[in-house]
Coordinates of C-alpha atoms in Angstrom, one line a residue:
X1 CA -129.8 30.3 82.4
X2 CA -129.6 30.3 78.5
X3 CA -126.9 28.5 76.4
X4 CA -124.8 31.1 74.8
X5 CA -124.5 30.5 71.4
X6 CA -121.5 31.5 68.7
X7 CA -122.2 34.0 66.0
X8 CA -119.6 33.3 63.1
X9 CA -118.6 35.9 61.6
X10 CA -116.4 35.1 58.6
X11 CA -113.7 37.6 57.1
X12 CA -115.9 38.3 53.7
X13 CA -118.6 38.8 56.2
X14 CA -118.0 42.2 57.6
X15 CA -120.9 43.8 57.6
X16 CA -123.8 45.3 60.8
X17 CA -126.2 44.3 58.3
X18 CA -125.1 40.6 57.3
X19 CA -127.6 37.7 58.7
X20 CA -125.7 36.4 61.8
X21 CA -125.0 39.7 62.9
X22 CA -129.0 40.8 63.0
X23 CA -130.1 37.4 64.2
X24 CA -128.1 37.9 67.3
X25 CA -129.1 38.4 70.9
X26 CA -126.2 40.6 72.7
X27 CA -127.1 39.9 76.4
X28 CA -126.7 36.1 75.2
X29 CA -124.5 35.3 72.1
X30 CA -120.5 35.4 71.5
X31 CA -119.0 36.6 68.1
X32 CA -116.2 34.7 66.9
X33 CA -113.8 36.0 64.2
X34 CA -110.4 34.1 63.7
X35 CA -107.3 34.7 61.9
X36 CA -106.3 31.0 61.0
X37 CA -103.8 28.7 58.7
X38 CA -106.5 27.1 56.6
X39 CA -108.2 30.1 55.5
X40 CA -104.5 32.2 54.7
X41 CA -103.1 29.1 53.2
X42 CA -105.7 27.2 51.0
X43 CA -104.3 29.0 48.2
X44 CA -101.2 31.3 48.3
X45 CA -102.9 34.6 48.2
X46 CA -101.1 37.9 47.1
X47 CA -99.8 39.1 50.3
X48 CA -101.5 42.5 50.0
X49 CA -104.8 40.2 49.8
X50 CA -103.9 38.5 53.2
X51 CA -103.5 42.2 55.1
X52 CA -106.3 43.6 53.8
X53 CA -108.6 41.0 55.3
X54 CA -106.6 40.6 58.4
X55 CA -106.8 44.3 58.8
X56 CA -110.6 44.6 58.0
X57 CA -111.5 41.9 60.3
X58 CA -109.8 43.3 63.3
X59 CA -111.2 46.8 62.7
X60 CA -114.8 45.1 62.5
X61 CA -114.1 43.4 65.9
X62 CA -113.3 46.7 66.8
X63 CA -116.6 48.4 65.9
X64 CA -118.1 45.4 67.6
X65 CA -117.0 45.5 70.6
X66 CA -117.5 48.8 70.8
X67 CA -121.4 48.1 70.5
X68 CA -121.0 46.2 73.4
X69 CA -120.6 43.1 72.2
X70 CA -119.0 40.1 73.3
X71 CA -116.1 39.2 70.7
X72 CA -113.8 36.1 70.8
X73 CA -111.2 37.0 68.2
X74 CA -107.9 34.8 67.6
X75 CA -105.4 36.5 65.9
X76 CA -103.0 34.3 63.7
X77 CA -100.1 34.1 65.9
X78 CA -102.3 33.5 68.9
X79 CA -100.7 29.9 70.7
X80 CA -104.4 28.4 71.3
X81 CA -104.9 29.2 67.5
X82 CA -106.6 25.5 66.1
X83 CA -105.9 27.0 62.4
X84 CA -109.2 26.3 61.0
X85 CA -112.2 27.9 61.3
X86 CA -114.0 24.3 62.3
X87 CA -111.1 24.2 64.7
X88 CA -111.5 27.7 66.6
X89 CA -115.6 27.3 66.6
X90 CA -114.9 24.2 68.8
X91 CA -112.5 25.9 70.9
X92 CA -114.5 28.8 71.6
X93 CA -117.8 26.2 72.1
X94 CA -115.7 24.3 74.7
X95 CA -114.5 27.5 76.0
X96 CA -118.4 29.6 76.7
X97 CA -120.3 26.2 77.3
X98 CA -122.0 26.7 73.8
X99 CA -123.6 23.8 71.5
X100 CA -124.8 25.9 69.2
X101 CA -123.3 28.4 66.1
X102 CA -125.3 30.7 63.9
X103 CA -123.7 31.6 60.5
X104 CA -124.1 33.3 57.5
X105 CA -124.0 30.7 54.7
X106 CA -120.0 31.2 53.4
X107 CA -119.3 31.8 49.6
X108 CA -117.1 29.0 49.0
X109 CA -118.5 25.1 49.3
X110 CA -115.4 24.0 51.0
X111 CA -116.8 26.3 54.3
X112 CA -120.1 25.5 53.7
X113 CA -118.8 21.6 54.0
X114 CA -116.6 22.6 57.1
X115 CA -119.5 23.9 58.9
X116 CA -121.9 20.8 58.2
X117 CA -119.5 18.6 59.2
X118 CA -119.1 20.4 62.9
X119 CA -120.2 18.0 66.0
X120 CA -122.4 21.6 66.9
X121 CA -125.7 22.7 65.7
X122 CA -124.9 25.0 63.0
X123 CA -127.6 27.0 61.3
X124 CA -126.6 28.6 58.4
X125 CA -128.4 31.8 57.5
X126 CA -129.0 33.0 53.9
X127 CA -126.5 35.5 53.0
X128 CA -129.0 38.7 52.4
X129 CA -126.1 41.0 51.0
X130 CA -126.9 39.8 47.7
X131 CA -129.8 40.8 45.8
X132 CA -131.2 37.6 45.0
X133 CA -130.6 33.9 46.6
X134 CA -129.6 30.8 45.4
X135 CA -132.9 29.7 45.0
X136 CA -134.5 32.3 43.4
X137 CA -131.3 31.7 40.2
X138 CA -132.3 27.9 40.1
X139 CA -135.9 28.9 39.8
X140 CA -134.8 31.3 37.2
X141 CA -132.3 28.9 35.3
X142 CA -134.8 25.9 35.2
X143 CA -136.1 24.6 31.8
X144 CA -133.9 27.1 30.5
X145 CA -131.8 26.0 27.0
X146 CA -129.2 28.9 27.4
X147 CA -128.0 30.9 31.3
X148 CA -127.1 34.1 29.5
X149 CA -126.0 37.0 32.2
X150 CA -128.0 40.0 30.0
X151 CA -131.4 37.9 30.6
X152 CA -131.1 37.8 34.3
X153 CA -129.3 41.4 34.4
X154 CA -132.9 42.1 33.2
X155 CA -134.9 40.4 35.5
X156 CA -132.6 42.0 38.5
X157 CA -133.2 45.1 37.1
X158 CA -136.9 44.8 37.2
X159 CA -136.7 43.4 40.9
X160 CA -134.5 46.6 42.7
X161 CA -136.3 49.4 40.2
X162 CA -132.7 50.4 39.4
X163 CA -132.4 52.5 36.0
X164 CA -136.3 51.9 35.0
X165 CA -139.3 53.8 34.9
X166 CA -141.7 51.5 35.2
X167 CA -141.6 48.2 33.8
X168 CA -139.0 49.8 30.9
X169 CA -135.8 51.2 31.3
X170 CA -134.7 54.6 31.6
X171 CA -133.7 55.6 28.3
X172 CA -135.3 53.0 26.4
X173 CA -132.5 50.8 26.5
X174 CA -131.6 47.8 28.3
X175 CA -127.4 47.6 27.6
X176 CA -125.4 50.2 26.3
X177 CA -122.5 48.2 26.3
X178 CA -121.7 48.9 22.3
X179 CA -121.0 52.6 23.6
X180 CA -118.5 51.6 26.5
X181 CA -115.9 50.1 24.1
X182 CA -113.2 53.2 23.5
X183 CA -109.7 53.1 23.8
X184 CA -108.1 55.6 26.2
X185 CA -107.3 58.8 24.6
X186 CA -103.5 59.8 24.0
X187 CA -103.1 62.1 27.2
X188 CA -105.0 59.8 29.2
X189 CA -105.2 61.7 33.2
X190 CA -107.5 59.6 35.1
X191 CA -108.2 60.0 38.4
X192 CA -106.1 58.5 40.8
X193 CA -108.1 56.6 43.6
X194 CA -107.6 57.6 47.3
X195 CA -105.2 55.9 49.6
X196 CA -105.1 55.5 53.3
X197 CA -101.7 55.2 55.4
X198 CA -101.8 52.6 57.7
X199 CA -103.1 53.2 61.0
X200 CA -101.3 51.4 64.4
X201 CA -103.8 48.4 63.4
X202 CA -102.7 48.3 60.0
X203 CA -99.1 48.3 60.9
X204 CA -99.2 45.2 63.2
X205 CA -100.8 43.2 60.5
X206 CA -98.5 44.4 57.9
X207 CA -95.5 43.1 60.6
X208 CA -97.0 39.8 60.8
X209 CA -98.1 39.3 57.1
X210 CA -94.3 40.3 55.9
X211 CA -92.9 37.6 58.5
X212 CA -95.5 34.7 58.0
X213 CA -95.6 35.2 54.1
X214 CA -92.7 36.7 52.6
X215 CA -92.7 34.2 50.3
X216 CA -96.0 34.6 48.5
X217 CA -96.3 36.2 45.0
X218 CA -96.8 39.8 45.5
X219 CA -95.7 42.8 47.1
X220 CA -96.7 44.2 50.3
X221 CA -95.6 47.5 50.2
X222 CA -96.8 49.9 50.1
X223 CA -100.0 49.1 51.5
X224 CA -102.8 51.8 50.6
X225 CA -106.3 49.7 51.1
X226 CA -109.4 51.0 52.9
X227 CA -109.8 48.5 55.9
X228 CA -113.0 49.9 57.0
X229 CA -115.9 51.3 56.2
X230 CA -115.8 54.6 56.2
X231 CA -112.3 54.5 53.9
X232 CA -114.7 52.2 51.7
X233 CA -116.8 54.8 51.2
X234 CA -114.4 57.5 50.8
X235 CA -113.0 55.3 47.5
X236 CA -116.7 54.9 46.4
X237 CA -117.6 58.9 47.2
X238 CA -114.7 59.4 45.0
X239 CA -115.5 57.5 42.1
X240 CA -119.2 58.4 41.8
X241 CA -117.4 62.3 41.4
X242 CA -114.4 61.8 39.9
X243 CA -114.1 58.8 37.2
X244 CA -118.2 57.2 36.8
X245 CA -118.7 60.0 34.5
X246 CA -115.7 58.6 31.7
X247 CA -116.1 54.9 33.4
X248 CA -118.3 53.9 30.7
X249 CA -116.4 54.9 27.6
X250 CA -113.3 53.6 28.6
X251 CA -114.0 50.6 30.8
X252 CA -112.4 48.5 27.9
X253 CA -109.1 50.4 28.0
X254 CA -105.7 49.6 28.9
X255 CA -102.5 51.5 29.7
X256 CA -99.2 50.9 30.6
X257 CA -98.6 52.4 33.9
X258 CA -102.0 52.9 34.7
X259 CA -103.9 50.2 36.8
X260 CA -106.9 52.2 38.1
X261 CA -107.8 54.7 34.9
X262 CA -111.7 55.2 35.5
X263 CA -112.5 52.3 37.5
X264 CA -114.3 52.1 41.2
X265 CA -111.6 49.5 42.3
X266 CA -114.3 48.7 45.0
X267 CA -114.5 45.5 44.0
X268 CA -112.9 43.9 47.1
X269 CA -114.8 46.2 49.7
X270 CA -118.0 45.2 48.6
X271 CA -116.9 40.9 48.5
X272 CA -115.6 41.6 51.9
X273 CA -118.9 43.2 53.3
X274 CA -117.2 46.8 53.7
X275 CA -120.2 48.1 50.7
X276 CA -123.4 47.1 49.9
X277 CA -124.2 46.5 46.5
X278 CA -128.0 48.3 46.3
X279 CA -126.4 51.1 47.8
X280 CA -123.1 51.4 45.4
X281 CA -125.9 51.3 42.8
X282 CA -127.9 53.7 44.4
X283 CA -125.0 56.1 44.4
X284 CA -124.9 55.5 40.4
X285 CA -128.2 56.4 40.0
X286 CA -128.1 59.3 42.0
X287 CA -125.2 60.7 39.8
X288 CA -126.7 60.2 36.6
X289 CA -130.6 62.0 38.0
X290 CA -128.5 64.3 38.9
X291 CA -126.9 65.1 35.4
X292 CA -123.4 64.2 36.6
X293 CA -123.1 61.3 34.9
X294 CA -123.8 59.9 31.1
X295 CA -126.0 56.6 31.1
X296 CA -123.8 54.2 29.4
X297 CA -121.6 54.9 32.4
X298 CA -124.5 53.9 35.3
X299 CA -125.6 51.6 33.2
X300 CA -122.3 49.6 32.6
X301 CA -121.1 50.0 36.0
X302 CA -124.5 49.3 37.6
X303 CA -124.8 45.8 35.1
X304 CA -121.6 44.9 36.5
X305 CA -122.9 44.5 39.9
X306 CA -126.6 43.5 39.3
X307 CA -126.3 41.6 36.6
X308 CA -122.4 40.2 36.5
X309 CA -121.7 39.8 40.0
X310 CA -125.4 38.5 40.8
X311 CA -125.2 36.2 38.0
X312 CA -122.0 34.2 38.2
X313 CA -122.8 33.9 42.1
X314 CA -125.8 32.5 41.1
X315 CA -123.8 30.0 38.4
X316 CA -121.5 28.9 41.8
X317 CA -124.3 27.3 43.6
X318 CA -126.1 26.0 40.7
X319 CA -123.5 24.0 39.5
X320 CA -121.7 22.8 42.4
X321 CA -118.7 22.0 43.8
X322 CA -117.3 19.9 41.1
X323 CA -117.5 23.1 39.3
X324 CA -113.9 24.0 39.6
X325 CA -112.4 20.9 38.2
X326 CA -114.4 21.1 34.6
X327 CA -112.3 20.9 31.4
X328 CA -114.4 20.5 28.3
X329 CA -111.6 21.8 26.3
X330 CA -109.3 19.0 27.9
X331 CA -106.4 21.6 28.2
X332 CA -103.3 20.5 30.5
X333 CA -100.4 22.7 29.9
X334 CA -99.2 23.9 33.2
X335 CA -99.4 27.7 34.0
X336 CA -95.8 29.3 32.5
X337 CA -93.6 30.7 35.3
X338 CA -94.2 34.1 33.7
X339 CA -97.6 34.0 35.6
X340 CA -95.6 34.2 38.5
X341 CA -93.7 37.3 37.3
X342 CA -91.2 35.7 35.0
X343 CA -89.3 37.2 32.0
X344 CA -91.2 37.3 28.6
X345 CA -91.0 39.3 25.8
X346 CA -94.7 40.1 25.4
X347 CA -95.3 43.6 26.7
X348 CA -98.9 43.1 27.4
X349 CA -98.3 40.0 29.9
X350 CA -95.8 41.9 31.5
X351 CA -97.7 45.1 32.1
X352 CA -100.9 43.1 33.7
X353 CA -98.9 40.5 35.9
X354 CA -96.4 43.2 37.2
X355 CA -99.1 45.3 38.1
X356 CA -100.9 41.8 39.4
X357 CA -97.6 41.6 41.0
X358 CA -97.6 45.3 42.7
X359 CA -101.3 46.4 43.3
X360 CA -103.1 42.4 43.4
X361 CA -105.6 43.9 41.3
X362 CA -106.3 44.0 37.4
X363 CA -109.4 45.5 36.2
X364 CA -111.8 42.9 34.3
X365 CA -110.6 43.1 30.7
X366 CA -106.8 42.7 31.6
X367 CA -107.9 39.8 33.0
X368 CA -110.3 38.3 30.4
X369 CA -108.4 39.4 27.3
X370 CA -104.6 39.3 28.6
X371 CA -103.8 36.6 30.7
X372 CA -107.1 34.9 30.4
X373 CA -107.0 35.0 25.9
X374 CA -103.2 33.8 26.5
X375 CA -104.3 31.0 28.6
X376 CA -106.7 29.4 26.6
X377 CA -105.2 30.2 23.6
X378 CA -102.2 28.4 25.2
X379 CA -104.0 25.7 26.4
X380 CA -103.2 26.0 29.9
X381 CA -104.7 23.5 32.5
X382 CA -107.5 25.7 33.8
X383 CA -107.8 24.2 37.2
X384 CA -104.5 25.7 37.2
X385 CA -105.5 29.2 36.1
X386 CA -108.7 29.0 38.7
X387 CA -105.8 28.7 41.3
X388 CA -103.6 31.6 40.2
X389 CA -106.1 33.9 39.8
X390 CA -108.0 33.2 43.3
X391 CA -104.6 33.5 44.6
X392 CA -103.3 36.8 42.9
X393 CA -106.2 39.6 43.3
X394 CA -107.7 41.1 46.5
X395 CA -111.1 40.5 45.4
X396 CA -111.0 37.0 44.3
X397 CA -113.3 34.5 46.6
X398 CA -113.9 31.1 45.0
X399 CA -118.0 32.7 44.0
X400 CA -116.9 35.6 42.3
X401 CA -113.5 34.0 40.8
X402 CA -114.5 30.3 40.0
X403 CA -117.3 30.9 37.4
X404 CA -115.2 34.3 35.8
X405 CA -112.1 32.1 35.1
X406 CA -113.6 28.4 34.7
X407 CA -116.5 29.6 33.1
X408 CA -116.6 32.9 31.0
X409 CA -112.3 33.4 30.8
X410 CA -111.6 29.9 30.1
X411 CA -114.8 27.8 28.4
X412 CA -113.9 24.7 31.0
X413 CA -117.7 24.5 31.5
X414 CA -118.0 24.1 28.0
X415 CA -120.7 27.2 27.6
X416 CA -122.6 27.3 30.0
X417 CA -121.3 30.8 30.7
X418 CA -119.6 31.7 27.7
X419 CA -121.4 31.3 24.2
X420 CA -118.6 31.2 22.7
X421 CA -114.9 31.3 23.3
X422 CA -113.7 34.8 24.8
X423 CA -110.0 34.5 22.5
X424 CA -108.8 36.9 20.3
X425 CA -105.5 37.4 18.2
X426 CA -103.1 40.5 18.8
X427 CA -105.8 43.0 17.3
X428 CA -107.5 43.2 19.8
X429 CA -105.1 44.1 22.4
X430 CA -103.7 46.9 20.1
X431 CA -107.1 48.8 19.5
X432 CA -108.0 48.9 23.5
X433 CA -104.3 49.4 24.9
X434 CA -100.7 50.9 24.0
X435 CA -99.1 47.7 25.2
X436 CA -98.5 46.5 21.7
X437 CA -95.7 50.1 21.3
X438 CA -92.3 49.0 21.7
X439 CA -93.2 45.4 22.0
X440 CA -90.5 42.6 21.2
X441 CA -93.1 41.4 19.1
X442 CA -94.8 42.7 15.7
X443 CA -98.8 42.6 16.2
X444 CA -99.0 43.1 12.4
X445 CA -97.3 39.8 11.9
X446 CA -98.8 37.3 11.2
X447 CA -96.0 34.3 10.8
X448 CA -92.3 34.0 11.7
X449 CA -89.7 34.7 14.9
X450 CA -91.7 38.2 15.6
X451 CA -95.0 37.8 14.8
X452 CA -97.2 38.5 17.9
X453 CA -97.7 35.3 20.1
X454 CA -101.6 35.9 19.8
X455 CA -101.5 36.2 16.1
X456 CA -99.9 32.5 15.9
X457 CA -102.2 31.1 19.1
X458 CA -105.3 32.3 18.0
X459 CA -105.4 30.5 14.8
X460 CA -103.9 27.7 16.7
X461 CA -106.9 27.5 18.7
X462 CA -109.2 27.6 16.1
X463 CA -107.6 24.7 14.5
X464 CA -107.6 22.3 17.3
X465 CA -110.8 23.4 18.3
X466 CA -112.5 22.7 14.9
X467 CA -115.0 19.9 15.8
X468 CA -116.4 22.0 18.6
X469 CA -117.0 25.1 17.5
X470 CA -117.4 25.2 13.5
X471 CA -120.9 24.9 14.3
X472 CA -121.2 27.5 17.0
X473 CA -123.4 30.2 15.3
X474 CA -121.1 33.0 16.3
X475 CA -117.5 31.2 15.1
X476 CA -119.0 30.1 12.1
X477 CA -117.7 33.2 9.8
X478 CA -114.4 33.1 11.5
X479 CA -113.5 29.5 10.2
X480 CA -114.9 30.5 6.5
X481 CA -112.4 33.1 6.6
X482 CA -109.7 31.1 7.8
X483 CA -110.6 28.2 5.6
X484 CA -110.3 30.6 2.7
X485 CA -106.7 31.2 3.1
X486 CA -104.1 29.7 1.6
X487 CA -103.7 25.7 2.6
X488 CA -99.6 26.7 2.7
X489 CA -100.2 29.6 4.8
X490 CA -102.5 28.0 7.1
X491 CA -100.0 25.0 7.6
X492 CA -97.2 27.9 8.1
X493 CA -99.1 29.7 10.6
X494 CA -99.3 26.6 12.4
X495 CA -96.2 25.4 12.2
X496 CA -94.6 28.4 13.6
X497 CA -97.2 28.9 16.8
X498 CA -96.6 24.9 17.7
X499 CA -92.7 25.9 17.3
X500 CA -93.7 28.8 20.0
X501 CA -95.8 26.2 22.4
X502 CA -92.7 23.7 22.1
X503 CA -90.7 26.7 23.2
X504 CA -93.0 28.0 25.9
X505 CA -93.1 24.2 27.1
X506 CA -89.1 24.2 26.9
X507 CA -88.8 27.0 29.8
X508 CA -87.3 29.5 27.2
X509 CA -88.4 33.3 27.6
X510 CA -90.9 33.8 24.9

């Protein structure tokens, strides 16, 4: 008689179509899914996070069982729950009389680790939802002076076909990201994505989550998630119709009150294995052949998941697991309790960490050019930031997150992501939002007790960052200008945004 063997099936795996799942034999092999400790705990995700992948992950055990096969799932509360995933894959070996455990290779190196380190034989199977591998980035990236996304975004593009005719793209145009930059028009009525009550599966999670983790940063409720994939592909069917057509021109926008505007918020389906990416892309495609869609939109959206999403997945295993504990701007200030939803007086913090707070999701310029400018403008320790924002959004998985906020958010890597520093002063924020309205603070002020925060950090920055970016071919007109000024101003400037940091440091509401 053959060995059974364990499929792994992790919960960012949940997909028919993922490796384990189509190396498997069903007369012979056991899946194992588990609900465990390590995994809910290594970071203290937004509950809303916690029950989505709880929910998905039953639901898939579900659809597998179903297909007749055999499924050893441990829910969290189980008794015999080990509380790691090592732990329940030697239960489960002990338990069928198996020695050996296929797997799809996980996207974080602290899994990847776990599994090596099993007393089974673990083979670890290329994870084919991505559109290229490991590998084929580190063949890409060798000898090469500068990793910059746009190169690769074109070399993906060449690979899937997607947007080209031929060997040139559609339109004669690689990036038309210098169209996609408006600010949301004055009666802004965006589409409001779908939600989906929760079913009797949904519930029990929901239960559990609210008693095991009442404690974590976030709300629960309500809880409006797809957690399978047909809802998934209700949310996409809805944005290829409803908001890809104005996606492009105002992906840069923010509004008070409005989290979703024209975004596909299908970010976390697709890092949990509920959507394929070639296939979201197809969709994109198919919108804009058939005239019901502009190209800077497909274009934008479809760079964001070809090239973007590709690309910094492709930075994670390149560089390592060390990766998360670069500085190169050797910044230490500890993360403000405002991150955590206390008080401040700066409208534009408030608006994206309460609706972090509500909805565990921010689209991706709240995050770079909100709390990520204020961050490194402020100097924050950016291990720290790494941690909060893996911990605070539903789509966050160390991959995705690690190179976004260590790398292109937060210039730890020291540019290997970023060419340059993503900061800017309050400007910024008051062309592409309406947070600056009614704020405490003055964003046309440039010095004293209510000049916008940003204003005073931003030149602060620049200052203490001098000796490493004076040179850097794109920051070398900014410090002309500000060398320019006024020696007295410049000093005042200063002075009053090292007054702020001493009161930021202090615990005061700033």
């Amino acid at each position: 008689m053959v060995k059974p063997r364990l499929v792994l099936v992790l919960g960012d795996q949940l997909s028919i179509d993922i490796s384990a799942i189509q190396s498997a034999e069903k007369e012979r092999d056991v899946f194992v899914l588990a609900e465990v400790m390590a995994e809910a705990t290594y970071v203290p995700h937004h509950p809303k996070k916690i029950a989505l992948v709880l929910s998905a992950m039953r639901q898939f055990a579900s659809v597998l069982r179903d297909d007749g096969w055999t499924v050893a799932y441990t829910k969290l509360d189980d008794e015999a729950n080990t509380g790691s995933i090592a732990g329940e894959l030697v239960r489960r070996a002990s338990e069928f009389g198996a020695d050996d455990v296929i797997a799809t290779m996980p996207g974080e190196w602290r899994l990847i680790e776990a599994l090596n380190n099993l007393p089974l034989v673990v083979r670890q199977l290329p994870d084919d939802r991505f559109i290229t591998s490991p590998k084929e980035f580190a063949d890409w990236a060798e000898d090469r002076k500068e990793l910059r996304m746009e190169w690769f975004y074109r070399k993906v593009r060449r690979k899937t076909g997607l947007l080209m005719e031929g060997s040139e793209p559609v339109g004669g145009k690689w990036n038309y990201d210098s169209e996609n930059r408006k600010p949301a028009p004055d009666d802004t009525r965006p589409p409001k994505p779908p939600v989906f009550q929760p079913d009797a599966i949904v519930a029990e999670v929901l239960e559990l989550v609210e008693y095991r983790f009442a404690e974590n940063f976030g709300e629960l409720h309500p809880f409006e998630f797809a957690t399978n994939r047909s809802q998934a592909l209700a949310v996409l069917d809805h944005f290829i119709s409803h908001a890809l057509p104005h996606f492009g021109d105002y992906q840069d926008a923010m509004v008070a009150g409005e989290p979703w505007l024209w975004h596909a918020v299908i970010s976390p389906y697709l890092n949990i294995g509920l959507l394929n990416p070639i296939e979201v892309c197809r969709r994109a495609e198919d919108a804009f052949h058939a005239g019901a869609a502009p190209l800077n939109a497909v274009e934008g959206f479809i760079r964001q998941i070809i090239g973007w999403r590709e690309y910094v997945r492709g930075i994670y295993f390149l560089e390592g697991p060390d990766y998360t504990s670069r500085n190169a701007l050797d910044h230490t200030r500890p993360l403000p309790t405002l991150f955590w939803g206390g008080e401040t007086h700066m409208r534009c913090l408030s608006e994206v960490v309460g609706q972090t707070q509500e909805h565990a999701y921010a689209h991706h310029i709240q995050r770079l050019m909100i709390t990520g400018n204020f961050a490194l403008l402020a100097g924050l320790d950016p291990g720290a930031v790494h941690q909060w924002y893996l911990s605070v959004y539903a789509d966050a998985f160390e991959w995705v997150e690690a190179p976004n906020t260590i790398g292109m958010s937060q210039f730890a890597d020291g540019g290997l992501v970023a060419s340059k520093p993503y900061v800017s002063s309050g400007n910024y924020i008051s062309k592409m939002s309406d947070y600056c309205a009614g704020c405490h603070y003055d964003v046309k002020a440039k010095t004293g007790e209510r000049a916008c925060p940003f204003n005073l950090l931003y030149w602060h920055f620049i200052e203490r960052n001098r000796g490493r970016f004076q040179n850097n071919r794109r920051m070398a007109v900014i410090y002309r200008g500000w060398d320019k000024r006024d020696a007295d101003q410049r000093k005042l400037v200063l002075d009053h945004a090292t007054d702020w940091l001493a009161r930021l440091d202090a615990g005061e509401t700033v």
